[in-house]
Amino acid sequence: MWESHLSSTYSPKPVRAYIPFLTTSVHVWYALDLSRSENYPFCTIDPEEARIPVPDPRFEWLCDLYKPASRIPAFLTCIDIAGLVSGASSGAGLGNAFLSHVRAVDGIFQVVRAFDDAEVIHVEGDVDPLRDMEIIKTELRLKDIEWVQKALENLKKSGRSLGSSSLADKARKEEIATVEKVLKLLTEEKKDARKGDWTNKEIEVVNGLSLLTAKPVTYLVNLSEKDYIRKKNKWLPKIKAWIDTNNPGDPLIPFSVALEQRLMALESPEAKAEEEKAVGATSALGKITHAGYACLDLIRYFTCGPDEVRAWTIRKGTKAPQAAGVIHSDFENKFVCGEIMAYEDLKEYGSESAVKAAGKLRQQGKPYEMIDGDIAYWKAGA
């Protein structure tokens, strides 16, 4: 299986995850520090954006060790867009604007409503998460079909002027064949693009199409607080079966907005922990942000010192110069080397000097591939 985030081209732009929900649930992501969604269909055309810190005990330990003036954890930027309805691919509701926002993100959190509440309206009139999931899957796929058909038409038009024996013509024919394969997957097999089997060369073509269904999806099932605490809901087995049939391998995470809001309202971490113990359930927000991180193939490295301890987000497989470039382009363009130590070594030996004395501080050059948890000090030329 191939997923679009496994692109071979690394970009240091902020990684953005999109949160779609069909049901316009009230305050769906207020618990994640997003602005509150109104209880009206199509209440906004503008996406709400928030940077969500990714919990990491390694980061907390490093802050305790260095006691820095500034602490900056890893973040996942989440975009909250309400208003998807059946027919969105043809412009219904806020369809066109809605789907254009989705195209700009790296991954999707799909919020699935599985609770009843007369005060929280549903654009379809009643609660049916399987129908909602089918609507979102269909609308994204239909928009991709429209997009791919236009791309294929343009490719065939531009290909007519090429000579049959030229290298450019051969490459164009291969590109057309790949786009036709994508179209067949979407139309005949009715599968998302990320569920196709692609060669490395085909991946480059599919990445270039920026398809909605190529983006990795994590399903977040919004339960009532009661159902979340008792770990039981009539819809959960059906939702899991739907995912296994339609998008096998995509993660599913149950959570409760109602509980998350109550926990967020508490004034201290101690009060939150006490309430979690009292109700017998913990917040799912850490699990959700980690899932978003994982499905996008992201890792972290750290820079540490008395002024600042900071976690930097990079793609798995990123080389040292590109990792340094996330901080500043000069660090990549004028890269000399990096002094790297593993988080595990620092924790074992207790100090940088002890790590160095043990021969665990390594000088790495341009070919070095970063490992999750590396602690780096970069050297760049003038």
mmCIF file of C-alpha atoms in Angstrom:
data_model
loop_
_atom_site.group_PDB
_atom_site.id
_atom_site.type_symbol
_atom_site.label_atom_id
_atom_site.label_comp_id
_atom_site.label_asym_id
_atom_site.label_seq_id
_atom_site.Cartn_x
_atom_site.Cartn_y
_atom_site.Cartn_z
ATOM 1 C CA MET A 1 0.000 0.000 0.000
ATOM 2 C CA TRP A 2 1.154 3.538 -0.722
ATOM 3 C CA GLU A 3 0.151 6.723 1.039
ATOM 4 C CA SER A 4 0.740 10.211 -0.272
ATOM 5 C CA HIS A 5 2.735 11.405 2.714
ATOM 6 C CA LEU A 6 5.533 9.002 1.738
ATOM 7 C CA SER A 7 6.698 11.462 -0.881
ATOM 8 C CA SER A 8 10.415 11.349 -1.546
ATOM 9 C CA THR A 9 10.559 15.143 -1.576
ATOM 10 C CA TYR A 10 10.994 16.708 1.855
ATOM 11 C CA SER A 11 9.604 20.148 2.533
ATOM 12 C CA PRO A 12 10.185 22.017 5.814
ATOM 13 C CA LYS A 13 6.754 23.661 5.665
ATOM 14 C CA PRO A 14 4.517 23.190 8.733
ATOM 15 C CA VAL A 15 2.705 19.868 8.682
ATOM 16 C CA ARG A 16 -1.037 20.418 8.620
ATOM 17 C CA ALA A 17 -3.803 17.990 9.492
ATOM 18 C CA TYR A 18 -7.404 18.625 8.537
ATOM 19 C CA ILE A 19 -10.397 17.846 10.764
ATOM 20 C CA PRO A 20 -13.571 17.162 8.769
ATOM 21 C CA PHE A 21 -16.891 16.386 10.363
ATOM 22 C CA LEU A 22 -20.251 16.079 8.696
ATOM 23 C CA THR A 23 -22.293 16.687 11.808
ATOM 24 C CA THR A 24 -21.364 20.250 12.858
ATOM 25 C CA SER A 25 -20.907 19.041 16.451
ATOM 26 C CA VAL A 26 -20.803 21.918 18.896
ATOM 27 C CA HIS A 27 -17.312 22.847 20.069
ATOM 28 C CA VAL A 28 -15.796 19.725 18.500
ATOM 29 C CA TRP A 29 -12.215 20.878 18.858
ATOM 30 C CA TYR A 30 -12.495 23.451 21.612
ATOM 31 C CA ALA A 31 -10.702 20.893 23.760
ATOM 32 C CA LEU A 32 -7.785 21.189 21.348
ATOM 33 C CA ASP A 33 -7.756 24.963 21.785
ATOM 34 C CA LEU A 34 -9.612 25.639 18.548
ATOM 35 C CA SER A 35 -12.288 28.313 18.236
ATOM 36 C CA ARG A 36 -15.750 26.956 18.920
ATOM 37 C CA SER A 37 -17.848 25.696 16.029
ATOM 38 C CA GLU A 38 -21.342 27.116 15.877
ATOM 39 C CA ASN A 39 -24.392 24.848 16.013
ATOM 40 C CA TYR A 40 -25.566 25.823 12.527
ATOM 41 C CA PRO A 41 -24.887 24.173 9.162
ATOM 42 C CA PHE A 42 -22.532 26.213 6.965
ATOM 43 C CA CYS A 43 -21.842 28.662 9.808
ATOM 44 C CA THR A 44 -18.406 29.483 8.422
ATOM 45 C CA ILE A 45 -16.477 29.214 5.199
ATOM 46 C CA ASP A 46 -13.165 30.027 6.890
ATOM 47 C CA PRO A 47 -11.162 27.223 8.501
ATOM 48 C CA GLU A 48 -10.164 27.465 12.147
ATOM 49 C CA GLU A 49 -6.486 26.743 12.786
ATOM 50 C CA ALA A 50 -4.643 25.686 15.929
ATOM 51 C CA ARG A 51 -1.167 24.435 16.761
ATOM 52 C CA ILE A 52 -1.555 21.392 18.977
ATOM 53 C CA PRO A 53 1.425 20.415 21.177
ATOM 54 C CA VAL A 54 2.455 16.766 20.855
ATOM 55 C CA PRO A 55 3.043 15.242 24.317
ATOM 56 C CA ASP A 56 6.532 13.774 24.678
ATOM 57 C CA PRO A 57 8.090 12.629 27.983
ATOM 58 C CA ARG A 58 11.549 12.998 26.394
ATOM 59 C CA PHE A 59 10.939 16.703 25.881
ATOM 60 C CA GLU A 60 9.806 17.102 29.498
ATOM 61 C CA TRP A 61 12.910 15.271 30.748
ATOM 62 C CA LEU A 62 15.208 17.488 28.655
ATOM 63 C CA CYS A 63 13.521 20.589 30.038
ATOM 64 C CA ASP A 64 14.047 19.312 33.579
ATOM 65 C CA LEU A 65 17.727 18.710 32.783
ATOM 66 C CA TYR A 66 18.543 21.994 31.021
ATOM 67 C CA LYS A 67 16.016 24.237 32.812
ATOM 68 C CA PRO A 68 15.807 26.514 29.750
ATOM 69 C CA ALA A 69 14.346 30.003 29.590
ATOM 70 C CA SER A 70 12.185 28.877 26.645
ATOM 71 C CA ARG A 71 10.444 25.532 26.065
ATOM 72 C CA ILE A 72 9.005 24.790 22.608
ATOM 73 C CA PRO A 73 7.508 21.314 22.087
ATOM 74 C CA ALA A 74 6.613 19.693 18.778
ATOM 75 C CA PHE A 75 3.336 20.884 17.276
ATOM 76 C CA LEU A 76 0.760 19.542 14.873
ATOM 77 C CA THR A 77 -1.146 22.270 13.034
ATOM 78 C CA CYS A 78 -4.825 21.324 12.809
ATOM 79 C CA ILE A 79 -7.364 22.929 10.478
ATOM 80 C CA ASP A 80 -11.012 22.658 11.537
ATOM 81 C CA ILE A 81 -13.514 23.011 8.679
ATOM 82 C CA ALA A 82 -17.242 22.385 9.153
ATOM 83 C CA GLY A 83 -19.926 22.102 6.501
ATOM 84 C CA LEU A 84 -19.421 18.983 4.358
ATOM 85 C CA VAL A 85 -22.718 17.584 3.075
ATOM 86 C CA SER A 86 -23.805 15.144 0.404
ATOM 87 C CA GLY A 87 -23.218 16.858 -2.932
ATOM 88 C CA ALA A 88 -20.225 18.889 -1.718
ATOM 89 C CA SER A 89 -18.156 17.686 -4.679
ATOM 90 C CA SER A 90 -20.674 19.475 -6.922
ATOM 91 C CA GLY A 91 -20.665 22.636 -4.804
ATOM 92 C CA ALA A 92 -23.480 21.895 -2.316
ATOM 93 C CA GLY A 93 -23.199 23.582 1.075
ATOM 94 C CA LEU A 94 -19.710 25.040 1.293
ATOM 95 C CA GLY A 95 -18.461 22.250 -0.956
ATOM 96 C CA ASN A 96 -16.034 23.930 -3.346
ATOM 97 C CA ALA A 97 -14.383 26.156 -0.731
ATOM 98 C CA PHE A 98 -14.401 23.289 1.759
ATOM 99 C CA LEU A 99 -12.631 20.863 -0.562
ATOM 100 C CA SER A 100 -10.073 23.445 -1.673
ATOM 101 C CA HIS A 101 -8.986 23.785 1.969
ATOM 102 C CA VAL A 102 -8.652 20.000 2.270
ATOM 103 C CA ARG A 103 -6.314 19.866 -0.725
ATOM 104 C CA ALA A 104 -3.764 22.047 1.099
ATOM 105 C CA VAL A 105 -3.276 19.756 4.115
ATOM 106 C CA ASP A 106 -1.068 16.707 4.666
ATOM 107 C CA GLY A 107 -3.455 14.385 6.505
ATOM 108 C CA ILE A 108 -7.044 14.035 7.684
ATOM 109 C CA PHE A 109 -8.626 13.511 11.099
ATOM 110 C CA GLN A 110 -12.179 12.427 10.271
ATOM 111 C CA VAL A 111 -14.478 13.097 13.223
ATOM 112 C CA VAL A 112 -17.328 10.579 13.320
ATOM 113 C CA ARG A 113 -20.308 11.348 15.538
ATOM 114 C CA ALA A 114 -21.594 8.358 17.514
ATOM 115 C CA PHE A 115 -23.676 10.011 20.243
ATOM 116 C CA ASP A 116 -27.280 11.206 20.509
ATOM 117 C CA ASP A 117 -28.057 14.726 21.720
ATOM 118 C CA ALA A 118 -31.178 16.635 20.704
ATOM 119 C CA GLU A 119 -29.392 19.943 21.334
ATOM 120 C CA VAL A 120 -26.642 19.174 18.820
ATOM 121 C CA ILE A 121 -28.147 19.209 15.346
ATOM 122 C CA HIS A 122 -27.125 16.965 12.468
ATOM 123 C CA VAL A 123 -27.245 18.193 8.883
ATOM 124 C CA GLU A 124 -28.737 14.845 7.794
ATOM 125 C CA GLY A 125 -31.403 14.911 10.516
ATOM 126 C CA ASP A 126 -30.300 11.921 12.590
ATOM 127 C CA VAL A 127 -27.195 10.132 13.852
ATOM 128 C CA ASP A 128 -25.798 7.465 11.530
ATOM 129 C CA PRO A 129 -21.977 7.388 11.497
ATOM 130 C CA LEU A 130 -21.792 4.766 8.720
ATOM 131 C CA ARG A 131 -23.819 6.997 6.415
ATOM 132 C CA ASP A 132 -21.680 9.992 7.391
ATOM 133 C CA MET A 133 -18.444 8.124 6.672
ATOM 134 C CA GLU A 134 -19.795 6.973 3.327
ATOM 135 C CA ILE A 135 -20.780 10.543 2.402
ATOM 136 C CA ILE A 136 -17.334 11.938 3.184
ATOM 137 C CA LYS A 137 -15.566 9.080 1.389
ATOM 138 C CA THR A 138 -17.811 9.502 -1.659
ATOM 139 C CA GLU A 139 -17.535 13.294 -1.854
ATOM 140 C CA LEU A 140 -13.733 13.257 -1.634
ATOM 141 C CA ARG A 141 -13.541 10.491 -4.225
ATOM 142 C CA LEU A 142 -15.935 12.263 -6.624
ATOM 143 C CA LYS A 143 -13.905 15.454 -6.404
ATOM 144 C CA ASP A 144 -10.747 13.464 -7.140
ATOM 145 C CA ILE A 145 -12.418 11.867 -10.166
ATOM 146 C CA GLU A 146 -13.262 15.317 -11.527
ATOM 147 C CA TRP A 147 -9.695 16.488 -10.838
ATOM 148 C CA VAL A 148 -8.077 13.419 -12.456
ATOM 149 C CA GLN A 149 -10.305 13.583 -15.537
ATOM 150 C CA LYS A 150 -9.202 17.177 -16.154
ATOM 151 C CA ALA A 151 -5.545 16.266 -15.602
ATOM 152 C CA LEU A 152 -5.836 13.343 -18.007
ATOM 153 C CA GLU A 153 -7.496 15.506 -20.662
ATOM 154 C CA ASN A 154 -4.716 18.097 -20.415
ATOM 155 C CA LEU A 155 -2.017 15.424 -20.592
ATOM 156 C CA LYS A 156 -3.490 13.891 -23.724
ATOM 157 C CA LYS A 157 -3.814 17.295 -25.396
ATOM 158 C CA SER A 158 -0.200 18.232 -24.694
ATOM 159 C CA GLY A 159 1.000 14.769 -25.731
ATOM 160 C CA ARG A 160 -0.308 15.032 -29.273
ATOM 161 C CA SER A 161 2.545 17.274 -30.403
ATOM 162 C CA LEU A 162 5.308 14.930 -29.228
ATOM 163 C CA GLY A 163 7.140 12.547 -31.551
ATOM 164 C CA SER A 164 6.389 8.873 -30.969
ATOM 165 C CA SER A 165 10.064 7.943 -30.530
ATOM 166 C CA SER A 166 11.138 10.829 -28.290
ATOM 167 C CA LEU A 167 12.073 10.344 -24.632
ATOM 168 C CA ALA A 168 9.617 13.079 -23.705
ATOM 169 C CA ASP A 169 6.825 11.212 -25.481
ATOM 170 C CA LYS A 170 7.724 7.976 -23.704
ATOM 171 C CA ALA A 171 7.675 9.731 -20.325
ATOM 172 C CA ARG A 172 4.360 11.399 -21.155
ATOM 173 C CA LYS A 173 2.826 8.058 -22.168
ATOM 174 C CA GLU A 174 3.936 6.538 -18.856
ATOM 175 C CA GLU A 175 2.446 9.497 -16.997
ATOM 176 C CA ILE A 176 -0.840 9.140 -18.882
ATOM 177 C CA ALA A 177 -0.916 5.409 -18.099
ATOM 178 C CA THR A 178 -0.468 6.149 -14.386
ATOM 179 C CA VAL A 179 -3.212 8.781 -14.357
ATOM 180 C CA GLU A 180 -5.521 6.347 -16.173
ATOM 181 C CA LYS A 181 -4.697 3.756 -13.507
ATOM 182 C CA VAL A 182 -5.656 6.272 -10.806
ATOM 183 C CA LEU A 183 -8.931 7.029 -12.569
ATOM 184 C CA LYS A 184 -9.768 3.330 -12.822
ATOM 185 C CA LEU A 185 -9.064 2.864 -9.099
ATOM 186 C CA LEU A 186 -11.383 5.759 -8.212
ATOM 187 C CA THR A 187 -14.207 4.983 -10.647
ATOM 188 C CA GLU A 188 -14.326 1.226 -11.187
ATOM 189 C CA GLU A 189 -12.856 -0.059 -7.923
ATOM 190 C CA LYS A 190 -14.219 2.902 -5.913
ATOM 191 C CA LYS A 191 -11.106 2.933 -3.737
ATOM 192 C CA ASP A 192 -9.179 5.849 -2.289
ATOM 193 C CA ALA A 193 -5.936 6.686 -4.064
ATOM 194 C CA ARG A 194 -3.848 5.864 -0.982
ATOM 195 C CA LYS A 195 -5.099 2.270 -1.155
ATOM 196 C CA GLY A 196 -3.654 1.600 -4.601
ATOM 197 C CA ASP A 197 -0.500 -0.396 -5.347
ATOM 198 C CA TRP A 198 2.041 1.950 -6.940
ATOM 199 C CA THR A 199 5.612 1.729 -8.173
ATOM 200 C CA ASN A 200 8.110 4.410 -7.127
ATOM 201 C CA LYS A 201 7.778 6.069 -10.533
ATOM 202 C CA GLU A 202 3.985 6.032 -10.263
ATOM 203 C CA ILE A 203 4.176 7.547 -6.785
ATOM 204 C CA GLU A 204 5.832 10.646 -8.245
ATOM 205 C CA VAL A 205 2.932 11.077 -10.677
ATOM 206 C CA VAL A 206 0.231 10.470 -8.067
ATOM 207 C CA ASN A 207 1.907 12.859 -5.606
ATOM 208 C CA GLY A 208 1.816 15.516 -8.312
ATOM 209 C CA LEU A 209 -1.965 15.208 -8.601
ATOM 210 C CA SER A 210 -2.505 16.378 -4.967
ATOM 211 C CA LEU A 211 -5.486 14.078 -4.533
ATOM 212 C CA LEU A 212 -7.830 14.329 -1.564
ATOM 213 C CA THR A 213 -8.100 10.546 -1.198
ATOM 214 C CA ALA A 214 -4.313 10.160 -1.212
ATOM 215 C CA LYS A 215 -4.064 11.830 2.193
ATOM 216 C CA PRO A 216 -3.722 9.548 5.238
ATOM 217 C CA VAL A 217 -6.883 9.350 7.372
ATOM 218 C CA THR A 218 -7.332 8.767 11.104
ATOM 219 C CA TYR A 219 -10.928 8.208 12.229
ATOM 220 C CA LEU A 220 -11.889 9.877 15.516
ATOM 221 C CA VAL A 221 -15.157 8.522 16.918
ATOM 222 C CA ASN A 222 -16.848 11.098 19.147
ATOM 223 C CA LEU A 223 -18.731 9.270 21.924
ATOM 224 C CA SER A 224 -20.855 10.461 24.809
ATOM 225 C CA GLU A 225 -18.893 10.748 28.045
ATOM 226 C CA LYS A 226 -20.821 7.790 29.462
ATOM 227 C CA ASP A 227 -19.985 5.526 26.519
ATOM 228 C CA TYR A 228 -16.342 6.601 26.472
ATOM 229 C CA ILE A 229 -15.892 5.864 30.173
ATOM 230 C CA ARG A 230 -17.560 2.460 29.983
ATOM 231 C CA LYS A 231 -15.755 1.687 26.690
ATOM 232 C CA LYS A 232 -18.967 0.583 25.036
ATOM 233 C CA ASN A 233 -20.992 2.015 22.149
ATOM 234 C CA LYS A 234 -23.395 0.343 19.723
ATOM 235 C CA TRP A 235 -21.755 1.998 16.710
ATOM 236 C CA LEU A 236 -18.092 1.194 17.406
ATOM 237 C CA PRO A 237 -18.052 -2.411 16.072
ATOM 238 C CA LYS A 238 -19.942 -1.285 12.942
ATOM 239 C CA ILE A 239 -17.541 1.619 12.383
ATOM 240 C CA LYS A 240 -14.540 -0.704 12.771
ATOM 241 C CA ALA A 241 -16.087 -3.144 10.282
ATOM 242 C CA TRP A 242 -16.734 -0.303 7.804
ATOM 243 C CA ILE A 243 -13.098 0.827 8.024
ATOM 244 C CA ASP A 244 -11.822 -2.743 7.611
ATOM 245 C CA THR A 245 -13.944 -3.125 4.477
ATOM 246 C CA ASN A 246 -13.490 0.287 2.877
ATOM 247 C CA ASN A 247 -10.139 1.599 4.118
ATOM 248 C CA PRO A 248 -8.282 -1.273 5.823
ATOM 249 C CA GLY A 249 -5.389 -0.208 7.997
ATOM 250 C CA ASP A 250 -6.646 3.291 8.775
ATOM 251 C CA PRO A 251 -6.494 4.022 12.542
ATOM 252 C CA LEU A 252 -9.624 4.405 14.697
ATOM 253 C CA ILE A 253 -9.542 6.298 17.998
ATOM 254 C CA PRO A 254 -12.603 6.655 20.279
ATOM 255 C CA PHE A 255 -12.775 9.888 22.295
ATOM 256 C CA SER A 256 -15.339 12.150 23.957
ATOM 257 C CA VAL A 257 -15.508 15.876 23.331
ATOM 258 C CA ALA A 258 -17.754 16.218 26.399
ATOM 259 C CA LEU A 259 -15.098 14.694 28.672
ATOM 260 C CA GLU A 260 -12.240 16.578 27.001
ATOM 261 C CA GLN A 261 -14.041 19.883 27.571
ATOM 262 C CA ARG A 262 -14.538 19.105 31.248
ATOM 263 C CA LEU A 263 -10.904 18.135 31.690
ATOM 264 C CA MET A 264 -9.678 21.247 29.867
ATOM 265 C CA ALA A 265 -11.761 23.432 32.174
ATOM 266 C CA LEU A 266 -9.828 22.211 35.234
ATOM 267 C CA GLU A 267 -7.185 24.627 36.459
ATOM 268 C CA SER A 268 -4.198 22.347 37.047
ATOM 269 C CA PRO A 269 -2.680 19.098 35.754
ATOM 270 C CA GLU A 270 -3.163 17.663 39.239
ATOM 271 C CA ALA A 271 -6.886 18.416 39.155
ATOM 272 C CA LYS A 272 -7.119 16.869 35.702
ATOM 273 C CA ALA A 273 -5.326 13.702 36.838
ATOM 274 C CA GLU A 274 -7.586 13.474 39.885
ATOM 275 C CA GLU A 275 -10.714 13.775 37.733
ATOM 276 C CA GLU A 276 -9.430 11.157 35.279
ATOM 277 C CA LYS A 277 -8.861 8.793 38.194
ATOM 278 C CA ALA A 278 -12.314 9.518 39.589
ATOM 279 C CA VAL A 279 -14.151 8.766 36.332
ATOM 280 C CA GLY A 280 -11.899 5.860 35.368
ATOM 281 C CA ALA A 281 -10.903 7.230 31.960
ATOM 282 C CA THR A 282 -8.104 9.380 30.568
ATOM 283 C CA SER A 283 -7.941 12.084 27.932
ATOM 284 C CA ALA A 284 -7.483 10.812 24.384
ATOM 285 C CA LEU A 285 -5.850 13.994 23.091
ATOM 286 C CA GLY A 286 -2.292 12.726 23.485
ATOM 287 C CA LYS A 287 -3.178 9.549 21.613
ATOM 288 C CA ILE A 288 -4.833 11.592 18.860
ATOM 289 C CA THR A 289 -1.876 13.912 18.298
ATOM 290 C CA HIS A 290 0.554 10.971 18.322
ATOM 291 C CA ALA A 291 -1.627 9.199 15.746
ATOM 292 C CA GLY A 292 -1.547 12.274 13.526
ATOM 293 C CA TYR A 293 2.216 12.412 13.869
ATOM 294 C CA ALA A 294 2.605 8.716 13.062
ATOM 295 C CA CYS A 295 0.319 8.626 10.027
ATOM 296 C CA LEU A 296 2.302 11.487 8.482
ATOM 297 C CA ASP A 297 5.590 9.601 9.010
ATOM 298 C CA LEU A 298 7.006 12.300 11.267
ATOM 299 C CA ILE A 299 9.803 12.163 13.825
ATOM 300 C CA ARG A 300 11.381 14.692 16.188
ATOM 301 C CA TYR A 301 14.868 15.822 17.008
ATOM 302 C CA PHE A 302 15.871 18.224 19.761
ATOM 303 C CA THR A 303 18.122 21.231 20.214
ATOM 304 C CA CYS A 304 19.005 21.865 23.838
ATOM 305 C CA GLY A 305 20.655 24.546 25.928
ATOM 306 C CA PRO A 306 20.043 26.955 28.817
ATOM 307 C CA ASP A 307 18.280 29.422 26.517
ATOM 308 C CA GLU A 308 15.943 26.985 24.807
ATOM 309 C CA VAL A 309 14.932 23.348 24.552
ATOM 310 C CA ARG A 310 13.030 22.780 21.332
ATOM 311 C CA ALA A 311 11.575 19.820 19.441
ATOM 312 C CA TRP A 312 11.797 20.021 15.650
ATOM 313 C CA THR A 313 9.440 18.098 13.383
ATOM 314 C CA ILE A 314 10.875 16.350 10.311
ATOM 315 C CA ARG A 315 9.920 13.503 8.005
ATOM 316 C CA LYS A 316 11.287 10.045 8.698
ATOM 317 C CA GLY A 317 14.311 9.557 6.441
ATOM 318 C CA THR A 318 15.387 13.220 6.483
ATOM 319 C CA LYS A 319 19.149 13.758 6.067
ATOM 320 C CA ALA A 320 21.145 15.980 8.423
ATOM 321 C CA PRO A 321 21.396 19.081 6.158
ATOM 322 C CA GLN A 322 17.641 19.156 5.550
ATOM 323 C CA ALA A 323 16.964 18.638 9.255
ATOM 324 C CA ALA A 324 19.211 21.599 10.038
ATOM 325 C CA GLY A 325 17.421 23.602 7.348
ATOM 326 C CA VAL A 326 14.167 23.374 9.287
ATOM 327 C CA ILE A 327 15.762 25.812 11.747
ATOM 328 C CA HIS A 328 17.201 28.151 9.099
ATOM 329 C CA SER A 329 17.954 27.783 5.395
ATOM 330 C CA ASP A 330 21.583 28.872 5.986
ATOM 331 C CA PHE A 331 22.119 25.788 8.144
ATOM 332 C CA GLU A 332 21.241 23.633 5.144
ATOM 333 C CA ASN A 333 22.922 25.697 2.429
ATOM 334 C CA LYS A 334 26.166 26.127 4.402
ATOM 335 C CA PHE A 335 26.037 22.819 6.255
ATOM 336 C CA VAL A 336 29.355 21.560 7.628
ATOM 337 C CA CYS A 337 28.384 18.841 10.089
ATOM 338 C CA GLY A 338 26.253 18.018 13.072
ATOM 339 C CA GLU A 339 27.233 16.874 16.547
ATOM 340 C CA ILE A 340 24.626 14.254 17.409
ATOM 341 C CA MET A 341 23.848 12.291 20.542
ATOM 342 C CA ALA A 342 20.947 9.958 21.183
ATOM 343 C CA TYR A 343 18.374 10.922 23.790
ATOM 344 C CA GLU A 344 18.801 7.482 25.394
ATOM 345 C CA ASP A 345 22.551 8.077 25.835
ATOM 346 C CA LEU A 346 22.027 11.478 27.454
ATOM 347 C CA LYS A 347 19.463 10.026 29.823
ATOM 348 C CA GLU A 348 21.781 7.118 30.695
ATOM 349 C CA TYR A 349 24.906 9.221 31.313
ATOM 350 C CA GLY A 350 23.143 12.265 32.778
ATOM 351 C CA SER A 351 25.114 15.096 31.133
ATOM 352 C CA GLU A 352 26.591 16.140 27.805
ATOM 353 C CA SER A 353 30.125 15.943 29.191
ATOM 354 C CA ALA A 354 29.558 12.368 30.351
ATOM 355 C CA VAL A 355 28.116 11.425 26.947
ATOM 356 C CA LYS A 356 31.177 12.929 25.252
ATOM 357 C CA ALA A 357 33.565 11.167 27.638
ATOM 358 C CA ALA A 358 31.865 7.867 26.822
ATOM 359 C CA GLY A 359 32.444 8.461 23.110
ATOM 360 C CA LYS A 360 28.727 8.712 22.391
ATOM 361 C CA LEU A 361 28.769 12.234 20.908
ATOM 362 C CA ARG A 362 29.063 11.643 17.166
ATOM 363 C CA GLN A 363 30.078 14.027 14.389
ATOM 364 C CA GLN A 364 27.836 13.374 11.383
ATOM 365 C CA GLY A 365 28.048 14.657 7.817
ATOM 366 C CA LYS A 366 25.614 15.181 4.957
ATOM 367 C CA PRO A 367 24.701 11.500 4.392
ATOM 368 C CA TYR A 368 23.499 11.007 7.987
ATOM 369 C CA GLU A 369 19.815 10.085 8.307
ATOM 370 C CA MET A 370 18.208 11.541 11.416
ATOM 371 C CA ILE A 371 16.806 9.199 14.064
ATOM 372 C CA ASP A 372 13.800 10.002 16.219
ATOM 373 C CA GLY A 373 15.035 11.490 19.497
ATOM 374 C CA ASP A 374 18.415 12.704 18.233
ATOM 375 C CA ILE A 375 19.851 15.742 20.014
ATOM 376 C CA ALA A 376 21.702 17.902 17.510
ATOM 377 C CA TYR A 377 24.143 20.818 17.429
ATOM 378 C CA TRP A 378 24.685 22.117 13.906
ATOM 379 C CA LYS A 379 27.807 23.670 12.402
ATOM 380 C CA ALA A 380 27.498 25.846 9.297
ATOM 381 C CA GLY A 381 30.052 27.749 7.241
ATOM 382 C CA ALA A 382 30.277 31.512 6.968
#
